[in-house]
PDB file of C-alpha atoms and ligand atoms in Angstrom:
ATOM      1  CA  MET D  26       5.162 -22.331  19.967  1.00  0.00           C
ATOM      2  CA  SER D  27       8.940 -22.374  20.790  1.00  0.00           C
ATOM      3  CA  PHE D  28      11.238 -20.793  18.154  1.00  0.00           C
ATOM      4  CA  LEU D  29      14.782 -22.168  16.794  1.00  0.00           C
ATOM      5  CA  THR D  30      16.964 -20.425  19.598  1.00  0.00           C
ATOM      6  CA  PHE D  31      20.620 -20.105  20.190  1.00  0.00           C
ATOM      7  CA  THR D  32      23.120 -18.365  22.299  1.00  0.00           C
ATOM      8  CA  THR D  33      25.769 -16.141  21.597  1.00  0.00           C
ATOM      9  CA  ARG D  34      29.277 -16.489  22.810  1.00  0.00           C
ATOM     10  CA  ASP D  35      28.643 -15.129  26.013  1.00  0.00           C
ATOM     11  CA  GLY D  36      25.672 -17.358  26.690  1.00  0.00           C
ATOM     12  CA  THR D  37      22.794 -14.871  25.964  1.00  0.00           C
ATOM     13  CA  PRO D  38      19.917 -16.745  23.994  1.00  0.00           C
ATOM     14  CA  TRP D  39      19.256 -15.149  20.337  1.00  0.00           C
ATOM     15  CA  THR D  40      16.387 -16.184  18.392  1.00  0.00           C
ATOM     16  CA  PRO D  41      17.446 -15.788  14.620  1.00  0.00           C
ATOM     17  CA  LYS D  42      14.634 -13.844  12.588  1.00  0.00           C
ATOM     18  CA  TYR D  43      14.846 -15.701   9.010  1.00  0.00           C
ATOM     19  CA  LEU D  44      13.947 -13.888   5.813  1.00  0.00           C
ATOM     20  CA  LEU D  45      10.682 -15.006   4.595  1.00  0.00           C
ATOM     21  CA  SER D  46       9.427 -12.908   1.877  1.00  0.00           C
ATOM     22  CA  ILE D  47      10.626  -9.372  -0.157  1.00  0.00           C
ATOM     23  CA  ASP D  48       7.268  -7.263  -1.096  1.00  0.00           C
ATOM     24  CA  ASP D  49       8.159  -6.631  -4.891  1.00  0.00           C
ATOM     25  CA  ARG D  50       5.342  -3.338  -4.762  1.00  0.00           C
ATOM     26  CA  LEU D  51       7.788  -1.952  -2.081  1.00  0.00           C
ATOM     27  CA  CYS D  52      11.476  -3.138  -3.356  1.00  0.00           C
ATOM     28  CA  ILE D  53      13.087  -0.406  -5.721  1.00  0.00           C
ATOM     29  CA  ALA D  54      15.915  -2.913  -6.512  1.00  0.00           C
ATOM     30  CA  CYS D  55      18.816  -0.807  -5.012  1.00  0.00           C
ATOM     31  CA  GLY D  56      20.708  -3.621  -4.179  1.00  0.00           C
ATOM     32  CA  ARG D  57      21.743  -3.022  -0.847  1.00  0.00           C
ATOM     33  CA  CYS D  58      20.517  -6.303   0.628  1.00  0.00           C
ATOM     34  CA  PHE D  59      22.416  -8.490  -1.772  1.00  0.00           C
ATOM     35  CA  LYS D  60      25.659  -6.302  -1.154  1.00  0.00           C
ATOM     36  CA  VAL D  61      25.591  -7.368   2.910  1.00  0.00           C
ATOM     37  CA  CYS D  62      24.181 -10.751   2.620  1.00  0.00           C
ATOM     38  CA  THR D  63      26.646 -13.265   3.198  1.00  0.00           C
ATOM     39  CA  GLN D  64      25.007 -16.536   2.190  1.00  0.00           C
ATOM     40  CA  GLY D  65      23.859 -16.177  -1.018  1.00  0.00           C
ATOM     41  CA  VAL D  66      20.353 -15.940  -0.299  1.00  0.00           C
ATOM     42  CA  LEU D  67      19.199 -13.219  -2.600  1.00  0.00           C
ATOM     43  CA  LYS D  68      19.346 -12.921  -6.465  1.00  0.00           C
ATOM     44  CA  MET D  69      18.020  -9.598  -8.610  1.00  0.00           C
ATOM     45  CA  MET D  70      15.178 -10.575 -10.996  1.00  0.00           C
ATOM     46  CA  GLY D  71      13.607  -8.910 -14.004  1.00  0.00           C
ATOM     47  CA  VAL D  72       9.757  -8.434 -14.343  1.00  0.00           C
ATOM     48  CA  ASN D  73       8.350  -8.315 -17.723  1.00  0.00           C
ATOM     49  CA  GLU D  74       5.211  -6.558 -18.742  1.00  0.00           C
ATOM     50  CA  ASP D  75       3.118  -9.393 -17.991  1.00  0.00           C
ATOM     51  CA  GLY D  76       4.416  -9.338 -14.471  1.00  0.00           C
ATOM     52  CA  GLU D  77       6.492 -12.439 -15.188  1.00  0.00           C
ATOM     53  CA  ARG D  78       9.862 -12.898 -14.034  1.00  0.00           C
ATOM     54  CA  CYS D  79      13.085 -13.275 -15.966  1.00  0.00           C
ATOM     55  CA  ASP D  80      16.632 -13.871 -15.426  1.00  0.00           C
ATOM     56  CA  PRO D  81      18.231 -10.868 -16.216  1.00  0.00           C
ATOM     57  CA  ASP D  82      21.222 -12.935 -17.099  1.00  0.00           C
ATOM     58  CA  ASP D  83      19.289 -14.402 -20.013  1.00  0.00           C
ATOM     59  CA  GLU D  84      19.832 -13.309 -23.783  1.00  0.00           C
ATOM     60  CA  ASP D  85      16.107 -13.149 -23.997  1.00  0.00           C
ATOM     61  CA  ASP D  86      15.124 -10.997 -20.864  1.00  0.00           C
ATOM     62  CA  ASP D  87      12.434  -8.726 -21.714  1.00  0.00           C
ATOM     63  CA  SER D  88      11.775  -7.205 -18.373  1.00  0.00           C
ATOM     64  CA  ASN D  89      11.386  -3.612 -17.851  1.00  0.00           C
ATOM     65  CA  ARG D  90      12.013  -3.527 -14.252  1.00  0.00           C
ATOM     66  CA  LYS D  91      14.165  -5.269 -11.767  1.00  0.00           C
ATOM     67  CA  ILE D  92      13.217  -6.832  -7.853  1.00  0.00           C
ATOM     68  CA  MET D  93      15.110  -8.421  -5.437  1.00  0.00           C
ATOM     69  CA  THR D  94      14.194 -12.055  -4.748  1.00  0.00           C
ATOM     70  CA  LEU D  95      14.655 -14.690  -2.487  1.00  0.00           C
ATOM     71  CA  ALA D  96      16.626 -17.166  -4.402  1.00  0.00           C
ATOM     72  CA  ASN D  97      17.991 -19.684  -1.532  1.00  0.00           C
ATOM     73  CA  SER D  98      15.896 -19.412   1.524  1.00  0.00           C
ATOM     74  CA  GLY D  99      17.402 -22.541   3.133  1.00  0.00           C
ATOM     75  CA  ALA D 100      20.769 -20.757   3.253  1.00  0.00           C
ATOM     76  CA  CYS D 101      19.577 -17.797   5.380  1.00  0.00           C
ATOM     77  CA  ILE D 102      21.203 -17.501   8.893  1.00  0.00           C
ATOM     78  CA  GLY D 103      18.491 -14.844  10.396  1.00  0.00           C
ATOM     79  CA  CYS D 104      21.225 -12.278  10.795  1.00  0.00           C
ATOM     80  CA  GLU D 105      18.540  -9.396   9.625  1.00  0.00           C
ATOM     81  CA  SER D 106      21.485  -7.296   8.086  1.00  0.00           C
ATOM     82  CA  CYS D 107      19.241  -7.099   4.717  1.00  0.00           C
ATOM     83  CA  ARG D 108      16.068  -5.627   6.923  1.00  0.00           C
ATOM     84  CA  THR D 109      18.924  -3.375   8.509  1.00  0.00           C
ATOM     85  CA  VAL D 110      20.013  -1.743   5.180  1.00  0.00           C
ATOM     86  CA  CYS D 111      16.379  -1.818   3.024  1.00  0.00           C
ATOM     87  CA  GLY D 112      15.599   1.910   3.109  1.00  0.00           C
ATOM     88  CA  LYS D 113      11.938   0.887   1.864  1.00  0.00           C
ATOM     89  CA  LYS D 114      11.070  -2.040   4.313  1.00  0.00           C
ATOM     90  CA  ALA D 115      10.326  -4.439   1.992  1.00  0.00           C
ATOM     91  CA  MET D 116      11.970  -7.382   3.589  1.00  0.00           C
ATOM     92  CA  VAL D 117       9.304  -9.659   6.047  1.00  0.00           C
ATOM     93  CA  HIS D 118      11.343 -11.630   8.629  1.00  0.00           C
ATOM     94  CA  GLY D 119      10.381 -14.195  11.176  1.00  0.00           C
ATOM     95  CA  PRO D 120      11.631 -16.897  13.835  1.00  0.00           C
ATOM     96  CA  ALA D 121      11.593 -20.769  12.837  1.00  0.00           C
ATOM     97  CA  PRO D 122       9.611 -23.147  14.993  1.00  0.00           C
ATOM     98  CA  GLU D 123      11.509 -25.255  16.952  1.00  0.00           C
ATOM     99  CA  LEU D 124      13.106 -28.762  15.190  1.00  0.00           C
ATOM    100  CA  VAL D 125      11.329 -31.564  16.947  1.00  0.00           C
ATOM    101  CA  PRO D 126      14.005 -34.545  16.843  1.00  0.00           C
ATOM    102  CA  ALA D 127      12.580 -37.320  14.981  1.00  0.00           C
TER     103      ALA D 127
HETATM  104  S1  LIG K 228      18.848 -12.375   7.015  1.00  0.00           S
HETATM  105 FE1  LIG K 228      21.088 -12.530   6.742  1.00  0.00          FE
HETATM  106  S2  LIG K 228      21.519 -14.364   5.933  1.00  0.00           S
HETATM  107 FE2  LIG K 228      19.132 -13.962   5.739  1.00  0.00          FE
HETATM  108  S3  LIG K 228      18.919 -13.083   3.815  1.00  0.00           S
HETATM  109 FE3  LIG K 228      19.119 -11.507   4.962  1.00  0.00          FE
HETATM  110  S4  LIG K 228      21.329 -10.843   5.001  1.00  0.00           S
HETATM  111 FE4  LIG K 228      20.905 -12.931   4.341  1.00  0.00          FE
HETATM  112  S1  LIG K 229      17.293  -3.458  -0.109  1.00  0.00           S
HETATM  113 FE1  LIG K 229      15.022  -3.403  -0.083  1.00  0.00          FE
HETATM  114  S2  LIG K 229      14.335  -2.067  -1.696  1.00  0.00           S
HETATM  115 FE2  LIG K 229      16.839  -2.303  -2.008  1.00  0.00          FE
HETATM  116  S3  LIG K 229      16.896  -4.333  -3.297  1.00  0.00           S
HETATM  117 FE3  LIG K 229      16.588  -5.054  -1.095  1.00  0.00          FE
HETATM  118  S4  LIG K 229      14.783  -5.428  -0.998  1.00  0.00           S
HETATM  119 FE4  LIG K 229      14.782  -4.091  -2.608  1.00  0.00          FE
END
């Protein structure tokens, strides 16, 4: 399978690796990935006792811990900055299949 690949300014091939998932068993909600992402891909969410996700901005939020989530995956540019700063290795990235013109 070939992957979506671009070239850098000097013509070097570059295959972006997009954020695919975040392991919520490893994430400690430190927020470092959120700070470096310029694309609005990530959102901090709460998790309640039943394992349900809750928006911490909601008044009835009953979460007892927080996790980082992939809120807008389509905006990811595959820069991997978030992976670089995640000390818990909670983020999984991968290339996207090459687009085939219709
Ligand atoms: S790979 Fe880059 S654009 Fe995608 S979520 Fe991480 S920091 Fe944001
Ligand atoms: S940097 Fe890693 S541990 Fe910190 S919030 Fe992001 S995914 Fe979670």
